[in-house]
Amino acid sequence: MRRAALIAAALLLPLSAKAADPRELVVYAGKPAPGWHVTLVGFEGQELTLEGEAVTIPKPGNALVPNGAVGAHPSDFAGRPDALTLQWKEAWSAGWRVEGGAPLDLRPYLAEGTLEFDIKVDELSRGGIYFVVRCGPECERKLPYVVQGRALQGQGWRHLAFAMSCFARARDDFSHVTTPFGLYANGSGEVEVANVRFVRRGWPNAACPDYRTQALTPEPLLHAWSIGPWEQRHAAKLEEVRKLRAAGRNPQLVFVGDSITEGWEKSGKPVWQEHYAKYDALALGFGGDHTENVLWRLEHGEVDGIAPKVAVLMIGTNNTGDRRDEPEATAAGVKRIVEELRRRLPGTKVLLLAVFPRDARPDTLFRRINGQVNRLISGLADGKTVFFADINANLLDPDGSLSREVMPDLLHPNEKGYAIWARSMEPVLQKLLKE
Protein backbone atom coordinates (compact mmCIF):
# COMPACT_ATOMS: atom_id res chain seq x y z
CA MET A 1 0.00 0.00 0.00
CA ARG A 2 2.80 2.41 0.89
CA ARG A 3 4.55 1.79 -2.47
CA ALA A 4 1.27 2.32 -4.35
CA ALA A 5 0.71 5.59 -2.51
CA LEU A 6 4.19 6.81 -3.43
CA ILE A 7 3.59 6.02 -7.12
CA ALA A 8 0.20 7.73 -7.08
CA ALA A 9 1.72 10.82 -5.45
CA ALA A 10 4.56 10.88 -7.94
CA LEU A 11 2.14 10.91 -10.87
CA LEU A 12 0.70 14.21 -9.64
CA LEU A 13 4.05 15.92 -10.28
CA PRO A 14 5.32 17.04 -13.67
CA LEU A 15 7.80 14.40 -14.80
CA SER A 16 10.64 16.91 -15.13
CA ALA A 17 10.31 17.78 -11.44
CA LYS A 18 10.56 14.21 -10.24
CA ALA A 19 14.32 13.81 -10.74
CA ALA A 20 14.73 15.34 -7.29
CA ASP A 21 12.53 12.64 -5.72
CA PRO A 22 14.78 10.50 -3.50
CA ARG A 23 12.87 7.31 -4.15
CA GLU A 24 11.14 6.90 -7.53
CA LEU A 25 10.46 8.63 -10.81
CA VAL A 26 7.39 7.23 -12.58
CA VAL A 27 7.50 7.24 -16.39
CA TYR A 28 4.38 5.29 -17.32
CA ALA A 29 1.53 3.80 -15.27
CA GLY A 30 -1.56 3.53 -17.46
CA LYS A 31 -0.55 6.80 -19.06
CA PRO A 32 2.58 8.91 -19.22
CA ALA A 33 3.06 11.58 -16.58
CA PRO A 34 1.75 15.09 -17.30
CA GLY A 35 3.57 16.87 -20.10
CA TRP A 36 4.67 13.65 -21.81
CA HIS A 37 3.07 11.37 -24.38
CA VAL A 38 3.47 7.92 -25.90
CA THR A 39 4.49 7.62 -29.54
CA LEU A 40 3.74 4.43 -31.44
CA VAL A 41 6.36 3.67 -34.08
CA GLY A 42 5.82 1.65 -37.25
CA PHE A 43 8.31 -0.30 -39.29
CA GLU A 44 8.07 1.87 -42.39
CA GLY A 45 8.74 5.19 -40.68
CA GLN A 46 5.22 5.95 -39.46
CA GLU A 47 4.58 7.48 -36.03
CA LEU A 48 1.35 8.10 -34.11
CA THR A 49 0.66 9.71 -30.74
CA LEU A 50 -1.42 7.48 -28.47
CA GLU A 51 -4.39 9.24 -26.93
CA GLY A 52 -5.49 6.42 -24.62
CA GLU A 53 -7.41 4.33 -27.13
CA ALA A 54 -6.45 1.37 -29.28
CA VAL A 55 -4.61 2.42 -32.41
CA THR A 56 -3.16 0.68 -35.45
CA ILE A 57 -0.61 2.35 -37.67
CA PRO A 58 -2.04 2.67 -41.18
CA LYS A 59 -0.06 1.07 -43.98
CA PRO A 60 1.38 3.25 -46.71
CA GLY A 61 0.07 2.68 -50.22
CA ASN A 62 3.38 1.16 -51.28
CA ALA A 63 3.93 -0.97 -48.16
CA LEU A 64 7.19 -2.92 -48.27
CA VAL A 65 5.62 -5.67 -46.15
CA PRO A 66 1.96 -6.02 -47.21
CA ASN A 67 1.10 -8.38 -44.33
CA GLY A 68 2.85 -6.32 -41.66
CA ALA A 69 0.97 -4.59 -38.86
CA VAL A 70 1.75 -2.54 -35.74
CA GLY A 71 -0.78 -1.56 -33.07
CA ALA A 72 -1.14 -0.78 -29.38
CA HIS A 73 -3.93 -0.60 -26.81
CA PRO A 74 -4.33 -0.02 -23.06
CA SER A 75 -4.57 -3.17 -20.93
CA ASP A 76 -4.86 -4.22 -17.29
CA PHE A 77 -2.26 -4.97 -14.67
CA ALA A 78 -3.51 -6.32 -11.33
CA GLY A 79 -7.04 -5.19 -12.14
CA ARG A 80 -6.02 -1.64 -13.02
CA PRO A 81 -5.58 -0.06 -16.48
CA ASP A 82 -1.87 0.49 -15.88
CA ALA A 83 -0.43 -1.40 -18.87
CA LEU A 84 0.12 -0.85 -22.56
CA THR A 85 0.03 -3.73 -25.04
CA LEU A 86 2.13 -3.65 -28.20
CA GLN A 87 1.18 -6.00 -31.04
CA TRP A 88 3.27 -6.31 -34.18
CA LYS A 89 3.44 -8.64 -37.16
CA GLU A 90 6.20 -9.15 -39.73
CA ALA A 91 7.84 -5.89 -38.70
CA TRP A 92 11.50 -5.05 -39.14
CA SER A 93 11.03 -2.42 -36.47
CA ALA A 94 8.12 -1.45 -34.23
CA GLY A 95 7.63 -0.04 -30.76
CA TRP A 96 6.50 2.71 -28.46
CA ARG A 97 8.34 5.32 -26.46
CA VAL A 98 7.64 7.98 -23.87
CA GLU A 99 8.72 11.44 -25.04
CA GLY A 100 7.74 15.07 -25.51
CA GLY A 101 8.25 16.47 -22.02
CA ALA A 102 11.01 18.69 -20.65
CA PRO A 103 14.33 16.74 -20.68
CA LEU A 104 14.98 14.84 -17.47
CA ASP A 105 18.05 14.90 -15.29
CA LEU A 106 18.63 11.23 -14.48
CA ARG A 107 22.10 11.65 -13.05
CA PRO A 108 20.90 11.04 -9.46
CA TYR A 109 19.74 7.58 -10.59
CA LEU A 110 22.95 6.41 -12.23
CA ALA A 111 25.11 5.28 -9.29
CA GLU A 112 22.70 2.92 -7.50
CA GLY A 113 19.54 3.31 -9.51
CA THR A 114 17.44 0.91 -11.55
CA LEU A 115 15.01 1.07 -14.43
CA GLU A 116 12.07 -1.10 -13.38
CA PHE A 117 8.80 -2.22 -14.94
CA ASP A 118 6.37 -5.11 -15.11
CA ILE A 119 6.15 -7.14 -18.29
CA LYS A 120 3.91 -9.88 -19.67
CA VAL A 121 5.05 -11.67 -22.83
CA ASP A 122 1.99 -13.07 -24.57
CA GLU A 123 3.72 -14.10 -27.81
CA LEU A 124 7.36 -13.82 -28.86
CA SER A 125 8.27 -17.10 -30.54
CA ARG A 126 8.94 -15.25 -33.81
CA GLY A 127 9.94 -11.88 -32.45
CA GLY A 128 12.36 -9.93 -30.32
CA ILE A 129 12.19 -7.01 -27.89
CA TYR A 130 14.64 -4.30 -26.83
CA PHE A 131 14.47 -1.73 -24.03
CA VAL A 132 15.67 1.79 -24.79
CA VAL A 133 16.69 4.95 -22.98
CA ARG A 134 17.54 7.91 -25.21
CA CYS A 135 19.73 10.45 -23.42
CA GLY A 136 20.04 12.93 -26.29
CA PRO A 137 19.97 13.41 -30.07
CA GLU A 138 23.07 11.23 -30.53
CA CYS A 139 22.73 9.08 -27.42
CA GLU A 140 20.43 6.07 -27.60
CA ARG A 141 21.11 3.04 -25.42
CA LYS A 142 19.34 -0.15 -26.51
CA LEU A 143 19.31 -3.30 -24.38
CA PRO A 144 18.45 -6.51 -26.31
CA TYR A 145 16.08 -8.90 -24.56
CA VAL A 146 15.33 -11.39 -27.32
CA VAL A 147 16.26 -14.76 -25.82
CA GLN A 148 15.28 -13.73 -22.30
CA GLY A 149 11.99 -12.31 -23.55
CA ARG A 150 11.10 -15.53 -25.33
CA ALA A 151 11.73 -17.42 -22.10
CA LEU A 152 9.02 -15.27 -20.43
CA GLN A 153 6.34 -16.20 -22.96
CA GLY A 154 3.27 -17.56 -21.21
CA GLN A 155 4.75 -16.97 -17.74
CA GLY A 156 2.37 -14.17 -16.79
CA TRP A 157 3.47 -10.87 -15.30
CA ARG A 158 7.12 -10.54 -14.28
CA HIS A 159 8.90 -7.64 -12.61
CA LEU A 160 12.22 -6.61 -14.17
CA ALA A 161 14.81 -4.29 -12.62
CA PHE A 162 17.89 -3.29 -14.63
CA ALA A 163 20.86 -1.44 -13.18
CA MET A 164 21.25 1.94 -14.84
CA SER A 165 24.73 0.83 -15.86
CA CYS A 166 22.92 -1.28 -18.48
CA PHE A 167 22.14 1.98 -20.28
CA ALA A 168 24.63 4.62 -19.17
CA ARG A 169 28.20 4.68 -20.46
CA ALA A 170 31.13 6.59 -19.05
CA ARG A 171 30.93 9.60 -21.39
CA ASP A 172 27.13 9.80 -21.60
CA ASP A 173 25.33 12.92 -20.43
CA PHE A 174 22.14 11.90 -18.63
CA SER A 175 21.29 15.45 -17.58
CA HIS A 176 18.85 16.01 -20.49
CA VAL A 177 17.12 12.70 -21.19
CA THR A 178 14.57 13.09 -23.97
CA THR A 179 13.15 9.55 -24.10
CA PRO A 180 13.23 7.94 -20.65
CA PHE A 181 11.79 4.66 -21.90
CA GLY A 182 11.06 2.84 -25.12
CA LEU A 183 10.07 -0.70 -26.05
CA TYR A 184 11.37 -1.63 -29.50
CA ALA A 185 10.47 -4.85 -31.28
CA ASN A 186 10.86 -6.79 -34.51
CA GLY A 187 9.48 -9.93 -36.12
CA SER A 188 6.02 -10.72 -34.72
CA GLY A 189 4.74 -10.68 -31.17
CA GLU A 190 2.56 -9.27 -28.40
CA VAL A 191 3.97 -7.81 -25.16
CA GLU A 192 2.41 -5.85 -22.29
CA VAL A 193 4.36 -3.39 -20.12
CA ALA A 194 3.22 -1.58 -16.97
CA ASN A 195 4.53 0.65 -14.18
CA VAL A 196 7.72 1.93 -15.78
CA ARG A 197 9.82 3.86 -13.30
CA PHE A 198 13.33 4.76 -12.17
CA VAL A 199 14.26 3.81 -8.60
CA ARG A 200 16.93 5.88 -6.90
CA ARG A 201 18.34 2.93 -4.93
CA GLY A 202 17.15 -0.26 -6.53
CA TRP A 203 17.97 -3.96 -6.55
CA PRO A 204 18.61 -5.31 -10.07
CA ASN A 205 17.14 -8.72 -10.82
CA ALA A 206 18.02 -8.87 -14.55
CA ALA A 207 21.47 -9.04 -16.12
CA CYS A 208 22.87 -7.13 -19.07
CA PRO A 209 26.12 -7.16 -21.07
CA ASP A 210 29.03 -4.99 -19.97
CA TYR A 211 29.40 -2.44 -22.77
CA ARG A 212 33.12 -2.20 -22.04
CA THR A 213 33.77 -5.84 -22.97
CA GLN A 214 30.79 -6.87 -25.11
CA ALA A 215 32.57 -6.25 -28.42
CA LEU A 216 35.33 -8.72 -27.55
CA THR A 217 33.33 -11.41 -25.73
CA PRO A 218 32.50 -14.21 -28.24
CA GLU A 219 28.76 -14.71 -28.73
CA PRO A 220 26.36 -15.84 -31.49
CA LEU A 221 24.17 -13.20 -33.12
CA LEU A 222 20.92 -13.18 -31.12
CA HIS A 223 18.43 -11.01 -32.99
CA ALA A 224 14.94 -12.35 -33.67
CA TRP A 225 15.61 -12.59 -37.40
CA SER A 226 19.02 -14.24 -36.96
CA ILE A 227 18.24 -17.03 -34.49
CA GLY A 228 18.17 -20.16 -36.61
CA PRO A 229 19.38 -18.85 -40.00
CA TRP A 230 22.64 -17.56 -38.49
CA GLU A 231 23.49 -20.94 -36.98
CA GLN A 232 22.47 -22.64 -40.23
CA ARG A 233 24.82 -20.44 -42.21
CA HIS A 234 27.64 -21.23 -39.79
CA ALA A 235 27.01 -24.96 -40.25
CA ALA A 236 26.93 -24.49 -44.04
CA LYS A 237 30.28 -22.70 -43.98
CA LEU A 238 31.83 -25.49 -41.92
CA GLU A 239 30.55 -27.94 -44.53
CA GLU A 240 31.92 -25.79 -47.35
CA VAL A 241 35.36 -25.86 -45.74
CA ARG A 242 35.10 -29.62 -45.20
CA LYS A 243 34.27 -30.22 -48.88
CA LEU A 244 37.15 -28.03 -50.04
CA ARG A 245 39.58 -29.97 -47.86
CA ALA A 246 38.14 -33.31 -48.99
CA ALA A 247 38.70 -32.27 -52.60
CA GLY A 248 42.29 -31.34 -51.83
CA ARG A 249 41.64 -27.64 -52.41
CA ASN A 250 42.94 -25.07 -49.97
CA PRO A 251 41.42 -21.58 -50.08
CA GLN A 252 44.21 -19.13 -50.82
CA LEU A 253 41.99 -16.20 -49.93
CA VAL A 254 39.40 -15.73 -47.15
CA PHE A 255 37.11 -12.76 -46.59
CA VAL A 256 35.81 -12.28 -43.02
CA GLY A 257 33.11 -9.81 -42.02
CA ASP A 258 29.42 -8.95 -41.85
CA SER A 259 26.65 -8.47 -44.44
CA ILE A 260 28.93 -6.32 -46.61
CA THR A 261 31.25 -9.31 -46.94
CA GLU A 262 28.29 -11.68 -47.33
CA GLY A 263 27.28 -9.52 -50.29
CA TRP A 264 30.10 -11.09 -52.32
CA GLU A 265 27.71 -14.04 -52.64
CA LYS A 266 24.84 -11.80 -53.77
CA SER A 267 25.15 -8.52 -55.68
CA GLY A 268 28.95 -8.86 -55.72
CA LYS A 269 28.93 -12.40 -57.13
CA PRO A 270 29.87 -11.47 -60.73
CA VAL A 271 32.87 -9.50 -59.44
CA TRP A 272 33.79 -12.38 -57.12
CA GLN A 273 33.72 -14.84 -60.01
CA GLU A 274 36.00 -12.61 -62.05
CA HIS A 275 38.55 -11.81 -59.36
CA TYR A 276 38.52 -14.38 -56.56
CA ALA A 277 36.96 -17.71 -57.61
CA LYS A 278 40.30 -18.75 -59.11
CA TYR A 279 41.79 -18.68 -55.59
CA ASP A 280 39.12 -21.04 -54.20
CA ALA A 281 38.25 -18.04 -52.11
CA LEU A 282 35.97 -18.38 -49.09
CA ALA A 283 33.44 -15.72 -48.07
CA LEU A 284 32.82 -15.75 -44.32
CA GLY A 285 30.48 -12.77 -44.12
CA PHE A 286 27.34 -12.97 -41.94
CA GLY A 287 24.60 -10.35 -42.04
CA GLY A 288 24.23 -8.43 -38.78
CA ASP A 289 27.53 -9.53 -37.28
CA HIS A 290 29.30 -7.48 -34.65
CA THR A 291 32.90 -8.08 -33.69
CA GLU A 292 31.93 -10.55 -30.94
CA ASN A 293 29.94 -12.66 -33.41
CA VAL A 294 32.94 -13.00 -35.73
CA LEU A 295 35.01 -14.08 -32.73
CA TRP A 296 32.48 -16.78 -31.90
CA ARG A 297 32.56 -18.10 -35.46
CA LEU A 298 36.36 -18.23 -35.51
CA GLU A 299 36.41 -20.01 -32.18
CA HIS A 300 33.94 -22.54 -33.55
CA GLY A 301 35.91 -23.74 -36.52
CA GLU A 302 35.28 -21.57 -39.56
CA VAL A 303 38.96 -21.29 -40.48
CA ASP A 304 40.20 -24.51 -38.92
CA GLY A 305 42.12 -26.85 -41.18
CA ILE A 306 42.87 -24.32 -43.93
CA ALA A 307 45.92 -22.19 -44.63
CA PRO A 308 45.05 -19.23 -46.86
CA LYS A 309 47.72 -16.84 -48.04
CA VAL A 310 45.59 -13.80 -47.16
CA ALA A 311 42.60 -13.15 -44.89
CA VAL A 312 40.74 -9.93 -45.72
CA LEU A 313 38.94 -8.57 -42.67
CA MET A 314 36.38 -5.78 -42.46
CA ILE A 315 34.06 -5.58 -39.45
CA GLY A 316 32.58 -3.00 -37.10
CA THR A 317 29.79 -1.11 -38.85
CA ASN A 318 27.10 -3.03 -36.92
CA ASN A 319 28.80 -2.21 -33.62
CA THR A 320 28.24 1.37 -34.70
CA GLY A 321 24.79 1.20 -36.28
CA ASP A 322 23.12 -1.29 -33.96
CA ARG A 323 24.58 -0.35 -30.56
CA ARG A 324 26.43 2.90 -31.14
CA ASP A 325 29.47 1.33 -29.50
CA GLU A 326 32.24 3.68 -28.51
CA PRO A 327 35.04 3.62 -31.12
CA GLU A 328 37.49 2.26 -28.56
CA ALA A 329 35.21 -0.71 -27.84
CA THR A 330 34.82 -1.59 -31.51
CA ALA A 331 38.55 -1.21 -32.12
CA ALA A 332 39.24 -3.55 -29.19
CA GLY A 333 36.95 -6.11 -30.79
CA VAL A 334 38.72 -5.78 -34.14
CA LYS A 335 42.08 -6.18 -32.41
CA ARG A 336 40.87 -9.36 -30.75
CA ILE A 337 39.75 -10.75 -34.15
CA VAL A 338 43.13 -9.98 -35.70
CA GLU A 339 44.82 -11.79 -32.82
CA GLU A 340 42.51 -14.78 -33.26
CA LEU A 341 43.21 -14.94 -37.00
CA ARG A 342 46.93 -14.80 -36.35
CA ARG A 343 46.66 -17.55 -33.77
CA ARG A 344 44.58 -19.88 -35.93
CA LEU A 345 46.25 -19.00 -39.24
CA PRO A 346 49.91 -18.37 -38.32
CA GLY A 347 51.10 -18.47 -41.94
CA THR A 348 48.38 -16.14 -43.23
CA LYS A 349 48.75 -12.42 -43.81
CA VAL A 350 45.83 -10.32 -42.56
CA LEU A 351 44.64 -7.47 -44.75
CA LEU A 352 42.57 -5.28 -42.45
CA LEU A 353 40.27 -2.89 -44.29
CA ALA A 354 38.93 0.38 -42.98
CA VAL A 355 35.22 0.09 -42.15
CA PHE A 356 33.32 1.31 -45.19
CA PRO A 357 31.52 4.66 -45.12
CA ARG A 358 27.79 4.73 -44.51
CA ASP A 359 25.08 7.41 -44.71
CA ALA A 360 24.91 10.01 -47.45
CA ARG A 361 26.73 12.86 -45.71
CA PRO A 362 30.20 12.84 -44.13
CA ASP A 363 29.03 14.57 -40.93
CA THR A 364 26.49 12.00 -39.68
CA LEU A 365 26.95 10.27 -36.32
CA PHE A 366 27.57 6.80 -37.74
CA ARG A 367 30.00 8.09 -40.37
CA ARG A 368 31.95 9.93 -37.67
CA ILE A 369 32.07 6.91 -35.37
CA ASN A 370 33.32 4.66 -38.16
CA GLY A 371 35.96 7.25 -39.00
CA GLN A 372 37.20 7.18 -35.40
CA VAL A 373 37.24 3.37 -35.46
CA ASN A 374 39.36 3.43 -38.61
CA ARG A 375 41.90 5.78 -37.09
CA LEU A 376 42.28 3.41 -34.14
CA ILE A 377 42.50 0.13 -36.05
CA SER A 378 44.99 1.50 -38.57
CA GLY A 379 47.55 1.17 -35.76
CA LEU A 380 47.12 -2.61 -35.72
CA ALA A 381 49.18 -2.94 -38.91
CA ASP A 382 52.78 -4.02 -38.43
CA GLY A 383 53.75 -4.23 -42.13
CA LYS A 384 54.85 -7.84 -41.67
CA THR A 385 51.83 -10.00 -40.95
CA VAL A 386 49.05 -7.42 -40.58
CA PHE A 387 48.40 -4.76 -43.21
CA PHE A 388 45.87 -1.93 -43.28
CA ALA A 389 44.16 -0.49 -46.35
CA ASP A 390 41.64 2.34 -46.51
CA ILE A 391 39.85 2.38 -49.88
CA ASN A 392 36.95 4.51 -48.66
CA ALA A 393 37.81 7.55 -50.76
CA ASN A 394 37.22 5.48 -53.88
CA LEU A 395 33.67 4.72 -52.77
CA LEU A 396 32.81 8.38 -52.15
CA ASP A 397 32.12 11.40 -54.30
CA PRO A 398 34.74 14.20 -54.20
CA ASP A 399 32.73 16.10 -51.56
CA GLY A 400 32.71 13.07 -49.24
CA SER A 401 29.10 12.12 -49.93
CA LEU A 402 28.07 8.52 -50.52
CA SER A 403 26.04 7.84 -53.65
CA ARG A 404 23.16 5.41 -53.98
CA GLU A 405 24.69 4.48 -57.31
CA VAL A 406 27.39 2.68 -55.29
CA MET A 407 25.43 1.73 -52.15
CA PRO A 408 21.67 1.86 -52.82
CA ASP A 409 20.79 1.75 -49.11
CA LEU A 410 23.83 3.84 -48.13
CA LEU A 411 25.35 0.84 -46.37
CA HIS A 412 25.65 -2.18 -48.70
CA PRO A 413 27.44 -1.99 -52.07
CA ASN A 414 25.78 -3.03 -55.30
CA GLU A 415 27.70 -4.69 -58.13
CA LYS A 416 29.27 -1.35 -59.03
CA GLY A 417 30.38 -0.90 -55.42
CA TYR A 418 31.93 -4.36 -55.28
CA ALA A 419 33.77 -3.66 -58.53
CA ILE A 420 35.23 -0.52 -56.95
CA TRP A 421 36.21 -2.56 -53.89
CA ALA A 422 37.98 -5.20 -55.98
CA ARG A 423 39.74 -2.66 -58.21
CA SER A 424 40.88 -0.51 -55.28
CA MET A 425 42.16 -3.44 -53.25
CA GLU A 426 43.87 -5.25 -56.13
CA PRO A 427 47.38 -3.73 -55.88
CA VAL A 428 47.89 -4.49 -52.19
CA LEU A 429 46.13 -7.85 -52.40
CA GLN A 430 48.25 -9.06 -55.31
CA LYS A 431 51.39 -8.04 -53.49
CA LEU A 432 50.39 -10.08 -50.44
CA LEU A 433 49.32 -13.09 -52.49
CA LYS A 434 52.65 -13.23 -54.29
CA GLU A 435 54.88 -12.87 -51.22
mmCIF file of C-alpha atoms in Angstrom, residues 200-330:
data_model
loop_
_atom_site.group_PDB
_atom_site.id
_atom_site.type_symbol
_atom_site.label_atom_id
_atom_site.label_comp_id
_atom_site.label_asym_id
_atom_site.label_seq_id
_atom_site.Cartn_x
_atom_site.Cartn_y
_atom_site.Cartn_z
ATOM 1 C CA ARG A 200 16.934 5.878 -6.898
ATOM 2 C CA ARG A 201 18.340 2.927 -4.926
ATOM 3 C CA GLY A 202 17.152 -0.261 -6.531
ATOM 4 C CA TRP A 203 17.971 -3.964 -6.545
ATOM 5 C CA PRO A 204 18.614 -5.310 -10.070
ATOM 6 C CA ASN A 205 17.145 -8.724 -10.822
ATOM 7 C CA ALA A 206 18.022 -8.870 -14.546
ATOM 8 C CA ALA A 207 21.474 -9.039 -16.119
ATOM 9 C CA CYS A 208 22.873 -7.128 -19.074
ATOM 10 C CA PRO A 209 26.125 -7.163 -21.069
ATOM 11 C CA ASP A 210 29.029 -4.991 -19.968
ATOM 12 C CA TYR A 211 29.396 -2.440 -22.770
ATOM 13 C CA ARG A 212 33.124 -2.200 -22.038
ATOM 14 C CA THR A 213 33.770 -5.842 -22.974
ATOM 15 C CA GLN A 214 30.794 -6.866 -25.110
ATOM 16 C CA ALA A 215 32.571 -6.250 -28.419
ATOM 17 C CA LEU A 216 35.327 -8.720 -27.551
ATOM 18 C CA THR A 217 33.329 -11.408 -25.732
ATOM 19 C CA PRO A 218 32.496 -14.207 -28.242
ATOM 20 C CA GLU A 219 28.763 -14.705 -28.732
ATOM 21 C CA PRO A 220 26.359 -15.838 -31.485
ATOM 22 C CA LEU A 221 24.167 -13.198 -33.117
ATOM 23 C CA LEU A 222 20.919 -13.176 -31.119
ATOM 24 C CA HIS A 223 18.434 -11.014 -32.995
ATOM 25 C CA ALA A 224 14.944 -12.346 -33.666
ATOM 26 C CA TRP A 225 15.614 -12.594 -37.397
ATOM 27 C CA SER A 226 19.021 -14.241 -36.963
ATOM 28 C CA ILE A 227 18.244 -17.033 -34.487
ATOM 29 C CA GLY A 228 18.166 -20.158 -36.606
ATOM 30 C CA PRO A 229 19.375 -18.845 -39.996
ATOM 31 C CA TRP A 230 22.638 -17.558 -38.487
ATOM 32 C CA GLU A 231 23.490 -20.943 -36.980
ATOM 33 C CA GLN A 232 22.466 -22.644 -40.235
ATOM 34 C CA ARG A 233 24.824 -20.439 -42.210
ATOM 35 C CA HIS A 234 27.636 -21.228 -39.786
ATOM 36 C CA ALA A 235 27.013 -24.961 -40.252
ATOM 37 C CA ALA A 236 26.925 -24.490 -44.037
ATOM 38 C CA LYS A 237 30.280 -22.702 -43.978
ATOM 39 C CA LEU A 238 31.832 -25.485 -41.918
ATOM 40 C CA GLU A 239 30.550 -27.937 -44.527
ATOM 41 C CA GLU A 240 31.917 -25.790 -47.350
ATOM 42 C CA VAL A 241 35.364 -25.864 -45.744
ATOM 43 C CA ARG A 242 35.103 -29.622 -45.204
ATOM 44 C CA LYS A 243 34.275 -30.217 -48.879
ATOM 45 C CA LEU A 244 37.151 -28.025 -50.041
ATOM 46 C CA ARG A 245 39.582 -29.971 -47.856
ATOM 47 C CA ALA A 246 38.144 -33.312 -48.993
ATOM 48 C CA ALA A 247 38.697 -32.269 -52.597
ATOM 49 C CA GLY A 248 42.295 -31.342 -51.827
ATOM 50 C CA ARG A 249 41.636 -27.644 -52.413
ATOM 51 C CA ASN A 250 42.941 -25.072 -49.967
ATOM 52 C CA PRO A 251 41.418 -21.580 -50.076
ATOM 53 C CA GLN A 252 44.212 -19.131 -50.820
ATOM 54 C CA LEU A 253 41.986 -16.197 -49.931
ATOM 55 C CA VAL A 254 39.405 -15.734 -47.155
ATOM 56 C CA PHE A 255 37.110 -12.761 -46.589
ATOM 57 C CA VAL A 256 35.812 -12.280 -43.020
ATOM 58 C CA GLY A 257 33.109 -9.813 -42.020
ATOM 59 C CA ASP A 258 29.415 -8.949 -41.849
ATOM 60 C CA SER A 259 26.648 -8.471 -44.445
ATOM 61 C CA ILE A 260 28.934 -6.321 -46.605
ATOM 62 C CA THR A 261 31.251 -9.313 -46.941
ATOM 63 C CA GLU A 262 28.287 -11.681 -47.332
ATOM 64 C CA GLY A 263 27.281 -9.524 -50.288
ATOM 65 C CA TRP A 264 30.100 -11.088 -52.318
ATOM 66 C CA GLU A 265 27.714 -14.041 -52.636
ATOM 67 C CA LYS A 266 24.839 -11.805 -53.773
ATOM 68 C CA SER A 267 25.150 -8.525 -55.676
ATOM 69 C CA GLY A 268 28.946 -8.858 -55.722
ATOM 70 C CA LYS A 269 28.934 -12.405 -57.131
ATOM 71 C CA PRO A 270 29.866 -11.465 -60.731
ATOM 72 C CA VAL A 271 32.868 -9.498 -59.437
ATOM 73 C CA TRP A 272 33.794 -12.378 -57.125
ATOM 74 C CA GLN A 273 33.721 -14.841 -60.005
ATOM 75 C CA GLU A 274 35.995 -12.610 -62.051
ATOM 76 C CA HIS A 275 38.551 -11.807 -59.356
ATOM 77 C CA TYR A 276 38.515 -14.383 -56.559
ATOM 78 C CA ALA A 277 36.956 -17.707 -57.605
ATOM 79 C CA LYS A 278 40.302 -18.750 -59.107
ATOM 80 C CA TYR A 279 41.792 -18.677 -55.590
ATOM 81 C CA ASP A 280 39.125 -21.044 -54.198
ATOM 82 C CA ALA A 281 38.251 -18.035 -52.109
ATOM 83 C CA LEU A 282 35.969 -18.380 -49.092
ATOM 84 C CA ALA A 283 33.443 -15.717 -48.072
ATOM 85 C CA LEU A 284 32.824 -15.751 -44.323
ATOM 86 C CA GLY A 285 30.481 -12.774 -44.122
ATOM 87 C CA PHE A 286 27.343 -12.967 -41.943
ATOM 88 C CA GLY A 287 24.596 -10.352 -42.042
ATOM 89 C CA GLY A 288 24.230 -8.433 -38.783
ATOM 90 C CA ASP A 289 27.534 -9.531 -37.283
ATOM 91 C CA HIS A 290 29.296 -7.478 -34.651
ATOM 92 C CA THR A 291 32.898 -8.084 -33.685
ATOM 93 C CA GLU A 292 31.930 -10.552 -30.940
ATOM 94 C CA ASN A 293 29.939 -12.656 -33.413
ATOM 95 C CA VAL A 294 32.938 -12.997 -35.727
ATOM 96 C CA LEU A 295 35.011 -14.075 -32.732
ATOM 97 C CA TRP A 296 32.478 -16.776 -31.901
ATOM 98 C CA ARG A 297 32.562 -18.096 -35.458
ATOM 99 C CA LEU A 298 36.356 -18.226 -35.505
ATOM 100 C CA GLU A 299 36.411 -20.011 -32.175
ATOM 101 C CA HIS A 300 33.937 -22.543 -33.554
ATOM 102 C CA GLY A 301 35.912 -23.742 -36.521
ATOM 103 C CA GLU A 302 35.282 -21.571 -39.559
ATOM 104 C CA VAL A 303 38.960 -21.285 -40.483
ATOM 105 C CA ASP A 304 40.197 -24.505 -38.918
ATOM 106 C CA GLY A 305 42.120 -26.852 -41.183
ATOM 107 C CA ILE A 306 42.867 -24.319 -43.927
ATOM 108 C CA ALA A 307 45.921 -22.187 -44.630
ATOM 109 C CA PRO A 308 45.052 -19.230 -46.861
ATOM 110 C CA LYS A 309 47.719 -16.841 -48.041
ATOM 111 C CA VAL A 310 45.590 -13.802 -47.161
ATOM 112 C CA ALA A 311 42.603 -13.150 -44.890
ATOM 113 C CA VAL A 312 40.739 -9.932 -45.720
ATOM 114 C CA LEU A 313 38.936 -8.571 -42.666
ATOM 115 C CA MET A 314 36.377 -5.780 -42.462
ATOM 116 C CA ILE A 315 34.064 -5.577 -39.448
ATOM 117 C CA GLY A 316 32.579 -2.996 -37.097
ATOM 118 C CA THR A 317 29.794 -1.106 -38.845
ATOM 119 C CA ASN A 318 27.102 -3.029 -36.917
ATOM 120 C CA ASN A 319 28.798 -2.214 -33.623
ATOM 121 C CA THR A 320 28.237 1.366 -34.703
ATOM 122 C CA GLY A 321 24.791 1.199 -36.280
ATOM 123 C CA ASP A 322 23.118 -1.286 -33.964
ATOM 124 C CA ARG A 323 24.578 -0.355 -30.559
ATOM 125 C CA ARG A 324 26.433 2.901 -31.138
ATOM 126 C CA ASP A 325 29.473 1.329 -29.504
ATOM 127 C CA GLU A 326 32.236 3.676 -28.513
ATOM 128 C CA PRO A 327 35.037 3.619 -31.116
ATOM 129 C CA GLU A 328 37.486 2.264 -28.555
ATOM 130 C CA ALA A 329 35.213 -0.713 -27.837
ATOM 131 C CA THR A 330 34.819 -1.594 -31.510
#
